[in-house]
Coordinates of C-alpha atoms in Angstrom, one line a residue:
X1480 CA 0.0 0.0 0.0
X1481 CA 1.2 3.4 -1.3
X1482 CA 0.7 6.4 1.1
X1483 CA 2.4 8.9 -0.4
X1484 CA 0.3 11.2 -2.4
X1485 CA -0.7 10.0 -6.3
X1486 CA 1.7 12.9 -7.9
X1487 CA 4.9 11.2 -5.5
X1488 CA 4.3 7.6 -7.0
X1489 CA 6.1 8.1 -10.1
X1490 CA 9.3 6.0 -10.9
X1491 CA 11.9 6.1 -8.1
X1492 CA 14.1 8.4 -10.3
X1493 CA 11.4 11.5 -10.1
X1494 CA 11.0 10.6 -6.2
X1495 CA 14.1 12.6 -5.1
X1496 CA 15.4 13.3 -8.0
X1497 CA 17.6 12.1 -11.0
X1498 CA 20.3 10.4 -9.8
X1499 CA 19.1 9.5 -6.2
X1500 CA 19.3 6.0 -5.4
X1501 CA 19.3 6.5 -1.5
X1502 CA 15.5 5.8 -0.2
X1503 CA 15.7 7.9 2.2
X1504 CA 14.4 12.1 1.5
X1505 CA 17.0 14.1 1.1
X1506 CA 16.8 16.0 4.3
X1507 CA 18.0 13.2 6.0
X1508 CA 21.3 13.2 3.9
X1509 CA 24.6 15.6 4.2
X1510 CA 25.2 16.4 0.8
X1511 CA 28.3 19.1 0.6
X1512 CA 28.4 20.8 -2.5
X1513 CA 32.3 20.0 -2.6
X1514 CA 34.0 17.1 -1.9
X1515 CA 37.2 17.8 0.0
X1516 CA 40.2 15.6 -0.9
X1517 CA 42.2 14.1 1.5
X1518 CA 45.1 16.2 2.3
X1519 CA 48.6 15.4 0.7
X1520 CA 51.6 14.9 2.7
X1521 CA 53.9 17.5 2.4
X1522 CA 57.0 17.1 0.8
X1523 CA 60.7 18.9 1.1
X1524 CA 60.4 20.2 -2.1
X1525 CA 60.4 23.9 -2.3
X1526 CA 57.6 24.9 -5.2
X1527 CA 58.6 26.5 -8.2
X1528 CA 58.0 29.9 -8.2
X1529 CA 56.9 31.7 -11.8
X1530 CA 58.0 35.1 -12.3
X1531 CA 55.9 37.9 -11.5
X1532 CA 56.4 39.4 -15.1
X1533 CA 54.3 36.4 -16.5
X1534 CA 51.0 38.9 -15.4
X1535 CA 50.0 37.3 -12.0
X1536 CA 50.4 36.4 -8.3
X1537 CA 51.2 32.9 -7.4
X1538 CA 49.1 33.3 -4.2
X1539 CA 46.1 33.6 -5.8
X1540 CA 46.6 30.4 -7.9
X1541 CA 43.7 28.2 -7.7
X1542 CA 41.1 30.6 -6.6
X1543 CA 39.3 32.8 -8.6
X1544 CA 40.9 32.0 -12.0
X1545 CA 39.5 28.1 -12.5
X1546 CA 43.1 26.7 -12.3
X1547 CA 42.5 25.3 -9.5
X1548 CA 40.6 24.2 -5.9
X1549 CA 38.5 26.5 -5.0
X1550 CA 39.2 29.2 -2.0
X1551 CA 39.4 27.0 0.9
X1552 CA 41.9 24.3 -0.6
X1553 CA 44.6 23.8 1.7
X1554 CA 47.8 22.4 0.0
X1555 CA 50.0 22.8 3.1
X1556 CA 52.5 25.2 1.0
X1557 CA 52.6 28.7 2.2
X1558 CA 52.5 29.8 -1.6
X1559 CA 53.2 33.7 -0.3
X1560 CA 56.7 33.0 1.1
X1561 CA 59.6 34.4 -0.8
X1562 CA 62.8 32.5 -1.7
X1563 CA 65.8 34.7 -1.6
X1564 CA 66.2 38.3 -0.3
X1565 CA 62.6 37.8 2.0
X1566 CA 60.9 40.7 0.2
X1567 CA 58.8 39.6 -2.7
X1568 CA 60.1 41.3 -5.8
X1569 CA 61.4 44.8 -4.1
X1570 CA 64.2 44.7 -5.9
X1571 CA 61.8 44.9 -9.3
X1572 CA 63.7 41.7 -10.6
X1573 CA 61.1 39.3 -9.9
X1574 CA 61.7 36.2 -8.0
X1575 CA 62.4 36.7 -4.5
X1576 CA 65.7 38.7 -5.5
X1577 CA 68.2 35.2 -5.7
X1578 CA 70.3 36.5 -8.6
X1579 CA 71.1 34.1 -11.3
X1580 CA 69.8 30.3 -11.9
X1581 CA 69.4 27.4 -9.9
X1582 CA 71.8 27.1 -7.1
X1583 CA 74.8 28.7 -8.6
X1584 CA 73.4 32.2 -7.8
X1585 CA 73.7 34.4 -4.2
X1586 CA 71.4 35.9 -2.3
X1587 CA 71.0 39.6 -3.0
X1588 CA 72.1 42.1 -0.4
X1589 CA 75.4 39.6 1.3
X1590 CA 78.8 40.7 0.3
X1591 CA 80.1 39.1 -3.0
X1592 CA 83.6 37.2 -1.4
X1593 CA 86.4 39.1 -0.2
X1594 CA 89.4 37.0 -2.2
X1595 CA 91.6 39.4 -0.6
X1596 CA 90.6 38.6 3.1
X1597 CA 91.0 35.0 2.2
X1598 CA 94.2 34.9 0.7
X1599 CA 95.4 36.9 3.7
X1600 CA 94.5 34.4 6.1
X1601 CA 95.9 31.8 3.5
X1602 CA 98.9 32.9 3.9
X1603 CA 98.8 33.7 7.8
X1604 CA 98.2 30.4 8.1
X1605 CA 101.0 28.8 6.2
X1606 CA 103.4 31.1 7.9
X1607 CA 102.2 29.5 11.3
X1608 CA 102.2 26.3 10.3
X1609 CA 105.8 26.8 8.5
X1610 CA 107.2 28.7 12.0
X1611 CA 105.9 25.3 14.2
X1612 CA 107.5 23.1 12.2
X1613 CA 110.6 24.9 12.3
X1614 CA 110.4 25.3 15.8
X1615 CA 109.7 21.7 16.3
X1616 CA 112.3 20.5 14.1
X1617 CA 115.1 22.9 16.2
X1618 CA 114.3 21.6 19.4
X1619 CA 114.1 18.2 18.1
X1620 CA 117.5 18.2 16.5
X1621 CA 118.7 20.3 19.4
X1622 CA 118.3 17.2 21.6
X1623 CA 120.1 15.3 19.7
X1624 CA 122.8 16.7 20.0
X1625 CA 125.7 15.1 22.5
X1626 CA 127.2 17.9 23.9
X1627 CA 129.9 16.0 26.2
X1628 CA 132.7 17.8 25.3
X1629 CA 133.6 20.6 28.0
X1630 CA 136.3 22.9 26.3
X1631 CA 136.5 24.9 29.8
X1632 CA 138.6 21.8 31.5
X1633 CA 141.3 23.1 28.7
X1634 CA 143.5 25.3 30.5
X1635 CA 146.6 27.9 29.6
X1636 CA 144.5 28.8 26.0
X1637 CA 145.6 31.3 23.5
X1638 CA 143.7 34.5 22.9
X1639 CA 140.3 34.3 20.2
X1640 CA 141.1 35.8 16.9
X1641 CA 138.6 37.2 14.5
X1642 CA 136.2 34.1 12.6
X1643 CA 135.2 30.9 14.1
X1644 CA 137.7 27.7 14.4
X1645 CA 136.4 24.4 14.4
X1646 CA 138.5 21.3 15.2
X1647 CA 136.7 18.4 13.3
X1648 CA 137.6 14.8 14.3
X1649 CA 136.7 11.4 12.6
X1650 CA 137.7 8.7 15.1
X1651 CA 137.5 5.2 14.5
X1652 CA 135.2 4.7 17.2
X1653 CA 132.5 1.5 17.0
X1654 CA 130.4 2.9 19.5
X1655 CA 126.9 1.4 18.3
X1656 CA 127.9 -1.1 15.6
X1657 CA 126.5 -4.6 15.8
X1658 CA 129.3 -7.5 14.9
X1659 CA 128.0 -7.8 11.0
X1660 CA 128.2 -4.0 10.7
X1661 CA 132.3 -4.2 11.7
X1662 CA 132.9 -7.0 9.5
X1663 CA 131.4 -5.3 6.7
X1664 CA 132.9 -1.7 7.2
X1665 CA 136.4 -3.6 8.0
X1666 CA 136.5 -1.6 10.8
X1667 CA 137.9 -4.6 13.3
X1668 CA 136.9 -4.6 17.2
X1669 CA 139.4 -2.9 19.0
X1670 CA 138.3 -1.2 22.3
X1671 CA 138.2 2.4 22.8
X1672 CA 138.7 4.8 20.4
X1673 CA 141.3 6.8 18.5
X1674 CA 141.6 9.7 16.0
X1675 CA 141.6 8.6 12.2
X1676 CA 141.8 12.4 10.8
X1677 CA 141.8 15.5 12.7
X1678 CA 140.9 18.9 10.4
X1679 CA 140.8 22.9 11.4
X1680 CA 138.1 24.5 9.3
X1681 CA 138.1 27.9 9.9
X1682 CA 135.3 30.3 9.1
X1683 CA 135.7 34.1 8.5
X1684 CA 134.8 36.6 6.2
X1685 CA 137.7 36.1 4.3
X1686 CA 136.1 32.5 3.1
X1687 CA 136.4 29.1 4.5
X1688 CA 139.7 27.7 5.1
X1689 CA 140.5 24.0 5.6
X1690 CA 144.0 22.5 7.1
X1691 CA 144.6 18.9 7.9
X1692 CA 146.5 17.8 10.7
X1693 CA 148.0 14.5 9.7
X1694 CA 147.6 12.1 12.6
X1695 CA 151.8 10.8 12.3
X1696 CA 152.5 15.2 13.2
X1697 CA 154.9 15.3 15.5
X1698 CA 153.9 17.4 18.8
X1699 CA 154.9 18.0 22.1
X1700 CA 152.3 17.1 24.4
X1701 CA 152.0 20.7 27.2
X1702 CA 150.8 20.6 30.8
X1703 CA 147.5 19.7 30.9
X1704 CA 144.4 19.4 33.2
X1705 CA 143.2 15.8 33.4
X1706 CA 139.6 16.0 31.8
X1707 CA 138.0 12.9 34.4
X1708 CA 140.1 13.5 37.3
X1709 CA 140.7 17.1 37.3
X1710 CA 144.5 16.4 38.2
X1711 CA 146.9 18.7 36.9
X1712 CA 149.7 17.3 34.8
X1713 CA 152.7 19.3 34.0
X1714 CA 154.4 19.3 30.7
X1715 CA 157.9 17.2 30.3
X1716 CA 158.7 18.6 26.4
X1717 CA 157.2 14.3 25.4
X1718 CA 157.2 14.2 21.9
X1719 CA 154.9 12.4 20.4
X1720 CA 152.2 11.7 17.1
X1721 CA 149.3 13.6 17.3
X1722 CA 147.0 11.1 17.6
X1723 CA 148.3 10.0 20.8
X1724 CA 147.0 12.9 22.5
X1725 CA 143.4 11.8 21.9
X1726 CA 144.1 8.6 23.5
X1727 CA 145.5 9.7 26.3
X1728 CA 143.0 11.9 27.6
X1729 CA 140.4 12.2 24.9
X1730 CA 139.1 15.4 23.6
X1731 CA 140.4 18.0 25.9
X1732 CA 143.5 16.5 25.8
X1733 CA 144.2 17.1 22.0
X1734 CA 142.1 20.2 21.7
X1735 CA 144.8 21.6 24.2
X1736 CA 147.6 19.9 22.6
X1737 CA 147.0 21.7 19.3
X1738 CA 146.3 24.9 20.8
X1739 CA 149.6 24.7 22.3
X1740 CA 151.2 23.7 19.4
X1741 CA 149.8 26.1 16.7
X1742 CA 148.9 29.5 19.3
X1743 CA 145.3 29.0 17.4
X1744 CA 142.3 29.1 19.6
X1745 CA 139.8 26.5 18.6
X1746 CA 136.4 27.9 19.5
X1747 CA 134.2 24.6 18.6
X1748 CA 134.8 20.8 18.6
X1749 CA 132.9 18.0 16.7
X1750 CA 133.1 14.5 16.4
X1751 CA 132.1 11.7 14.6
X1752 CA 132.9 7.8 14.1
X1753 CA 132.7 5.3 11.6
X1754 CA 129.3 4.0 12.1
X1755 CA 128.3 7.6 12.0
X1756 CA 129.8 8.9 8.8
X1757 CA 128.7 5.7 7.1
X1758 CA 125.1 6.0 8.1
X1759 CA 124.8 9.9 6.9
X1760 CA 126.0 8.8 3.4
X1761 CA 123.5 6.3 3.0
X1762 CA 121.0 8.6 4.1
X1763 CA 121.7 11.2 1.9
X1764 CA 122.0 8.2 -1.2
X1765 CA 125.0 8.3 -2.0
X1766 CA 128.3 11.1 -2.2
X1767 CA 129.6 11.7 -6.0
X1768 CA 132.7 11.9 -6.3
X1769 CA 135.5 11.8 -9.4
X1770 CA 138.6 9.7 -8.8
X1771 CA 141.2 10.5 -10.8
X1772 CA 143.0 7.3 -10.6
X1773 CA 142.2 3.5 -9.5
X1774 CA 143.7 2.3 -6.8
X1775 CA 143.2 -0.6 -4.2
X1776 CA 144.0 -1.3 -0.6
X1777 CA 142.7 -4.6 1.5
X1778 CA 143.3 -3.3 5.1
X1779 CA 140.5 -0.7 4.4
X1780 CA 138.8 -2.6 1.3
X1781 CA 139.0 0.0 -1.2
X1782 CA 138.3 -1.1 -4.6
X1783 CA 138.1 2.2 -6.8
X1784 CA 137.9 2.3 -10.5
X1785 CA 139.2 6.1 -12.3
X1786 CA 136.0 8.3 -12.9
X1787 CA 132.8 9.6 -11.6
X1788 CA 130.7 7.3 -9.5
X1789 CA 128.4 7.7 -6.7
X1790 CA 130.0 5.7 -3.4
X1791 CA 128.1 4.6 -0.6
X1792 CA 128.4 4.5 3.4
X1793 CA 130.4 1.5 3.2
X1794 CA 132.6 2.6 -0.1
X1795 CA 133.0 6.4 1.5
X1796 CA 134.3 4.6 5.0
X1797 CA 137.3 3.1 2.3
X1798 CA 137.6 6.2 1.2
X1799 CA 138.7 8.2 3.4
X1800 CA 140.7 5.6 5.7
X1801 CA 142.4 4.4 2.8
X1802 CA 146.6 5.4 3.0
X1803 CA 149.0 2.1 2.3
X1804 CA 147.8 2.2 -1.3
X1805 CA 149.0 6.0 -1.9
X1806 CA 152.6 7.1 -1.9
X1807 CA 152.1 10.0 0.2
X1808 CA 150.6 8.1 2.7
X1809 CA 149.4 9.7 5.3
X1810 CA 149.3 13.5 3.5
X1811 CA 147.7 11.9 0.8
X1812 CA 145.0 10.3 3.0
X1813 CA 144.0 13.9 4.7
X1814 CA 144.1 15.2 0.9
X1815 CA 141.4 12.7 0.2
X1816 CA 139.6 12.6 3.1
X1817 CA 139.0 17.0 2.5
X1818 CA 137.6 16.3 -0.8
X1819 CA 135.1 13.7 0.1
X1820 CA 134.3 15.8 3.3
X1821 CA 133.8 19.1 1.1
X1822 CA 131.7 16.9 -1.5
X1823 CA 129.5 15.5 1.7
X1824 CA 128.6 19.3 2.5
X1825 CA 128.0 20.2 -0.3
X1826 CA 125.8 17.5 -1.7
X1827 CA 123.6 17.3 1.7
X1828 CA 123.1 21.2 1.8
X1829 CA 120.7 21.5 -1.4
X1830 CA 117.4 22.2 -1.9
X1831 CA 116.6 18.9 -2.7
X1832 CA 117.7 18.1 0.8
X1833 CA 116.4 20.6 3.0
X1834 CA 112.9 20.8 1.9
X1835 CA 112.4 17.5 1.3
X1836 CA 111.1 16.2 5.0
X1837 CA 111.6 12.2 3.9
X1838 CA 115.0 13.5 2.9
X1839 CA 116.0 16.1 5.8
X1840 CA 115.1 14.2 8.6
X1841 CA 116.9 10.9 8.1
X1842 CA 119.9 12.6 7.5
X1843 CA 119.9 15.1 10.2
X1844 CA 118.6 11.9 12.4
X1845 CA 121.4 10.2 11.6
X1846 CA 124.4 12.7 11.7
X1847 CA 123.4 14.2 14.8
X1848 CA 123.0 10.7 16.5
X1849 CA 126.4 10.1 16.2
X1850 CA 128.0 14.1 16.9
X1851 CA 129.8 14.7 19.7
X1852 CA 130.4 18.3 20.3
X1853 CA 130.9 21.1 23.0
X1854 CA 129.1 21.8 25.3
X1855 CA 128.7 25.2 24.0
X1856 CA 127.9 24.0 20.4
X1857 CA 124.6 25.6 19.1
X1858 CA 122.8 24.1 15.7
X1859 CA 123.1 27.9 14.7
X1860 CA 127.2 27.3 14.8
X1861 CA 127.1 23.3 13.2
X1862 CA 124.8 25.1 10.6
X1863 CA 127.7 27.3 9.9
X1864 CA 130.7 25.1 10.0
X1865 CA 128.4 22.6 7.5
X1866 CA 127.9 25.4 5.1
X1867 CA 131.9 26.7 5.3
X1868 CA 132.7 23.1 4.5
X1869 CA 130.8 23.5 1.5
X1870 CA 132.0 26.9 0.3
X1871 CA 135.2 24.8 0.6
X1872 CA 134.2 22.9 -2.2
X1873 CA 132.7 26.1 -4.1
X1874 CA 135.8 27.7 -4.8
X1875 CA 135.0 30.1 -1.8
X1876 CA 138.3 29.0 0.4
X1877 CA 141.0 27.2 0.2
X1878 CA 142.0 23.5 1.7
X1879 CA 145.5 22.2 2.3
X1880 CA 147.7 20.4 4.5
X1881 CA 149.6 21.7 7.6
X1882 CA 152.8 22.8 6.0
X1883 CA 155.4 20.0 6.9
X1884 CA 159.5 20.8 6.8
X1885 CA 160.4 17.2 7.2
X1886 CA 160.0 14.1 9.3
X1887 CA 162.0 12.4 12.8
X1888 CA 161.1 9.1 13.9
X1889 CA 158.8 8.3 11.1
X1890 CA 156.3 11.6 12.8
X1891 CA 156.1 14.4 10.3
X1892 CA 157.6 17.7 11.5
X1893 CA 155.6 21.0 10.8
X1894 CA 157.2 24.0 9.6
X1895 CA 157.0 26.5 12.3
X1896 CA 158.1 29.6 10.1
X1897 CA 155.0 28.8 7.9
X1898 CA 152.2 27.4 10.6
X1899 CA 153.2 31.4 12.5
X1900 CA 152.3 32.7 9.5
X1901 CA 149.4 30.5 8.8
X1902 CA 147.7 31.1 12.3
X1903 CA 148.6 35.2 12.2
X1904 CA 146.5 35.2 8.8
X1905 CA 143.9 33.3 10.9
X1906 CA 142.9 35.4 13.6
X1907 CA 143.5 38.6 11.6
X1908 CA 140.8 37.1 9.2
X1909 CA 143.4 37.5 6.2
X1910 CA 143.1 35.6 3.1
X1911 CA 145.6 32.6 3.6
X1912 CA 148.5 32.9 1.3
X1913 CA 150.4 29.8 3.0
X1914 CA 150.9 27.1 1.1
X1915 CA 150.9 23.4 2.7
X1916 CA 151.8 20.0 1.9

């Protein structure tokens, strides 16, 4: 039974009208003229923002123009912020004021970068990073230094001239070498130590200049203040080599023994033995050196060809203690043993060397492990006496042999007239006119 009224009984698509399917009357129903859609999760991604020159505002996108939701649509962008500057097109570019594309651009209104500024503290910073590795490195190879030496035990001592005087002293000590290393630098196991060459190098404005003392010199050994004991022995006029000071009473001994026997002061002493001298060749790769002639000699197992070659630690320690093999013998081993010392210097003090730290350090690790100097030796003064045995080699100064008027007892004699002259030219500075052996 139908009791809605005759004109409501038509087909159910008139009842409530086209469309309806719910049997219910529409006032029963919510039926919002627009269907929201659910809202999107925002993302990170900034929107793009068209230029205001294209004729309209970006905030009123979507409303009002049919592009898009109606007013009320929520998107959950803020489409009225400004990228860039923070002031929507005041500087009339459009945009937000970010000048240039993409993110290659910079915001308007920060300071474009001061290069100068920057290179400024560039450089400020090498310069403190180049003064505290210097520093470092000093006090590092300061340490190493063994300053055991104590020239102030040396008593009765001549007056200083002008320039610096170095007494330089290669002694055959072992100190340090295992049994392989004395077999292979023929250096044999005696105890102790002794004096294989003794050099003056002195250092003035007038160049370098480089005497060798042969080790056979024949010198009277003074009064002399006992360097352990502190006893006080007085001279007798003993005559005896040279060498024989140094074993007597070690350095202090023989520094006092030449300064008694030459009226030179010598202001510095440094030391160094075979293990030593070997190991600061092979650090530095190698010494060149041109030998004008071959020779042989088994005690010290040289083996030399004539000519340019490059020797090593082992080949420089033959070198320079070679002296049955030459004529001259001793003269000509002190002759030999200033040209491979000059060479040394002046191969390790290059550029190559000094700025090259995988270079610098092994070699200054390995010299100044094995130095003995004075107490009052500074790396300022070693510095010094390294570089004057390189001008040496430069053609700066002169090298010779302490002039020598004859021989007694097999011990070469000096010439007295000559050394006067030789140590007056000295400490006055002069250029050395003397000529030696």
């Amino acid at each position: 039974m139908n009791d809605w009224p005759d004109r409501r009984t038509g087909d159910r698509s008139e009842r409530y009208g086209r469309g309806s399917a719910s049997p219910q009357p529409e006032g029963a129903r919510s039926m919002p003229h627009v269907q929201r859609r659910p809202a999107q999760p925002r993302t990170p991604q900034r929107p793009q923002v068209p230029p205001q020159s294209q004729g309209y505002d970006d905030r009123y996108q979507g409303g009002g123009y049919g592009n898009g939701p109606e007013p009320g649509y929520d998107s959950g962008y803020n489409t009225g912020q400004v990228y860039g500057s923070g002031s929507g097109g005041s500087d009339g570019r459009g945009g937000g004021g970010r000048r240039g594309g993409g993110d290659g651009g910079y915001v308007q209104g920060h300071p474009a970068p001061d290069w100068r500024r920057r290179i400024k503290l560039g450089a400020l910073t090498l310069v403190v990073v180049v003064l505290a590795v210097s520093i470092s490195t000093y006090f590092w190879a300061d340490s190493k230094l063994k300053r055991e030496v104590d020239l102030s035990k040396v008593i009765e001592r001549p007056e200083s001239g002008d320039g610096t005087n170095y007494l330089i002293v290669g002694s055959d000590s072992r100190e340090g070498m295992s049994a392989e290393e004395k077999k292979r630098l023929r250096t044999g196991s005696a105890e102790g130590k002794r004096t294989d060459s003794m050099m003056i190098l002195h250092d003035g404005s007038n160049g370098p200049t480089l005497i060798s003392l042969p080790r056979d010199s024949n010198v009277e050994i003074p009064s002399f203040k006992g360097s352990e004991s502190g006893k006080m022995f007085q001279g007798t006029g003993r005559q005896v080599k040279l060498n024989a000071a140094y074993a007597e009473d070690g350095p202090e001994l023989l520094v006092r023994t030449v300064e008694f026997n030459t009226g030179l002061r010598i202001d510095h002493y440094v030391e160094i033995g075979f293990g030593g001298f070997a190991k600061i060749v092979d650090a530095i790769g190698g010494v060149e050196l041109d030998i004008p002639k071959a020779f042989k000699d088994k005690k010290s197992g040289a083996d030399f060809q004539a000519g340019k070659q490059t020797l090593n630690g082992e080949q420089s320690l033959a070198f320079v203690r070679t002296r049955y093999a030459f004529a001259g013998s001793d003269l000509d081993r002190t002759k030999n043993q200033q040209k491979f010392l000059a060479a040394l210097a002046s191969q390790t003090a290059t550029p190559s060397t000094i700025i090259n730290p995988f270079k610098l350090y092994p070699t200054m690790g390995a010299g100044l492990d094995t130095l003995i100097v004075d107490k009052d030796m500074s790396l300022w003064a070693l510095g010094n006496m390294f570089f004057a045995m390189k001008g040496v080699t430069g053609g700066d100064g002169t090298s010779m042999n302490m002039p020598i008027s004859g021989s007694v007892g097999g011990n070469l004699v000096w010439d007295k007239a000559k050394v006067k002259q030789l140590v007056q030219q000295l400490n006055n500075d002069e250029k050395v006119t003397v000529k030696g052996n």
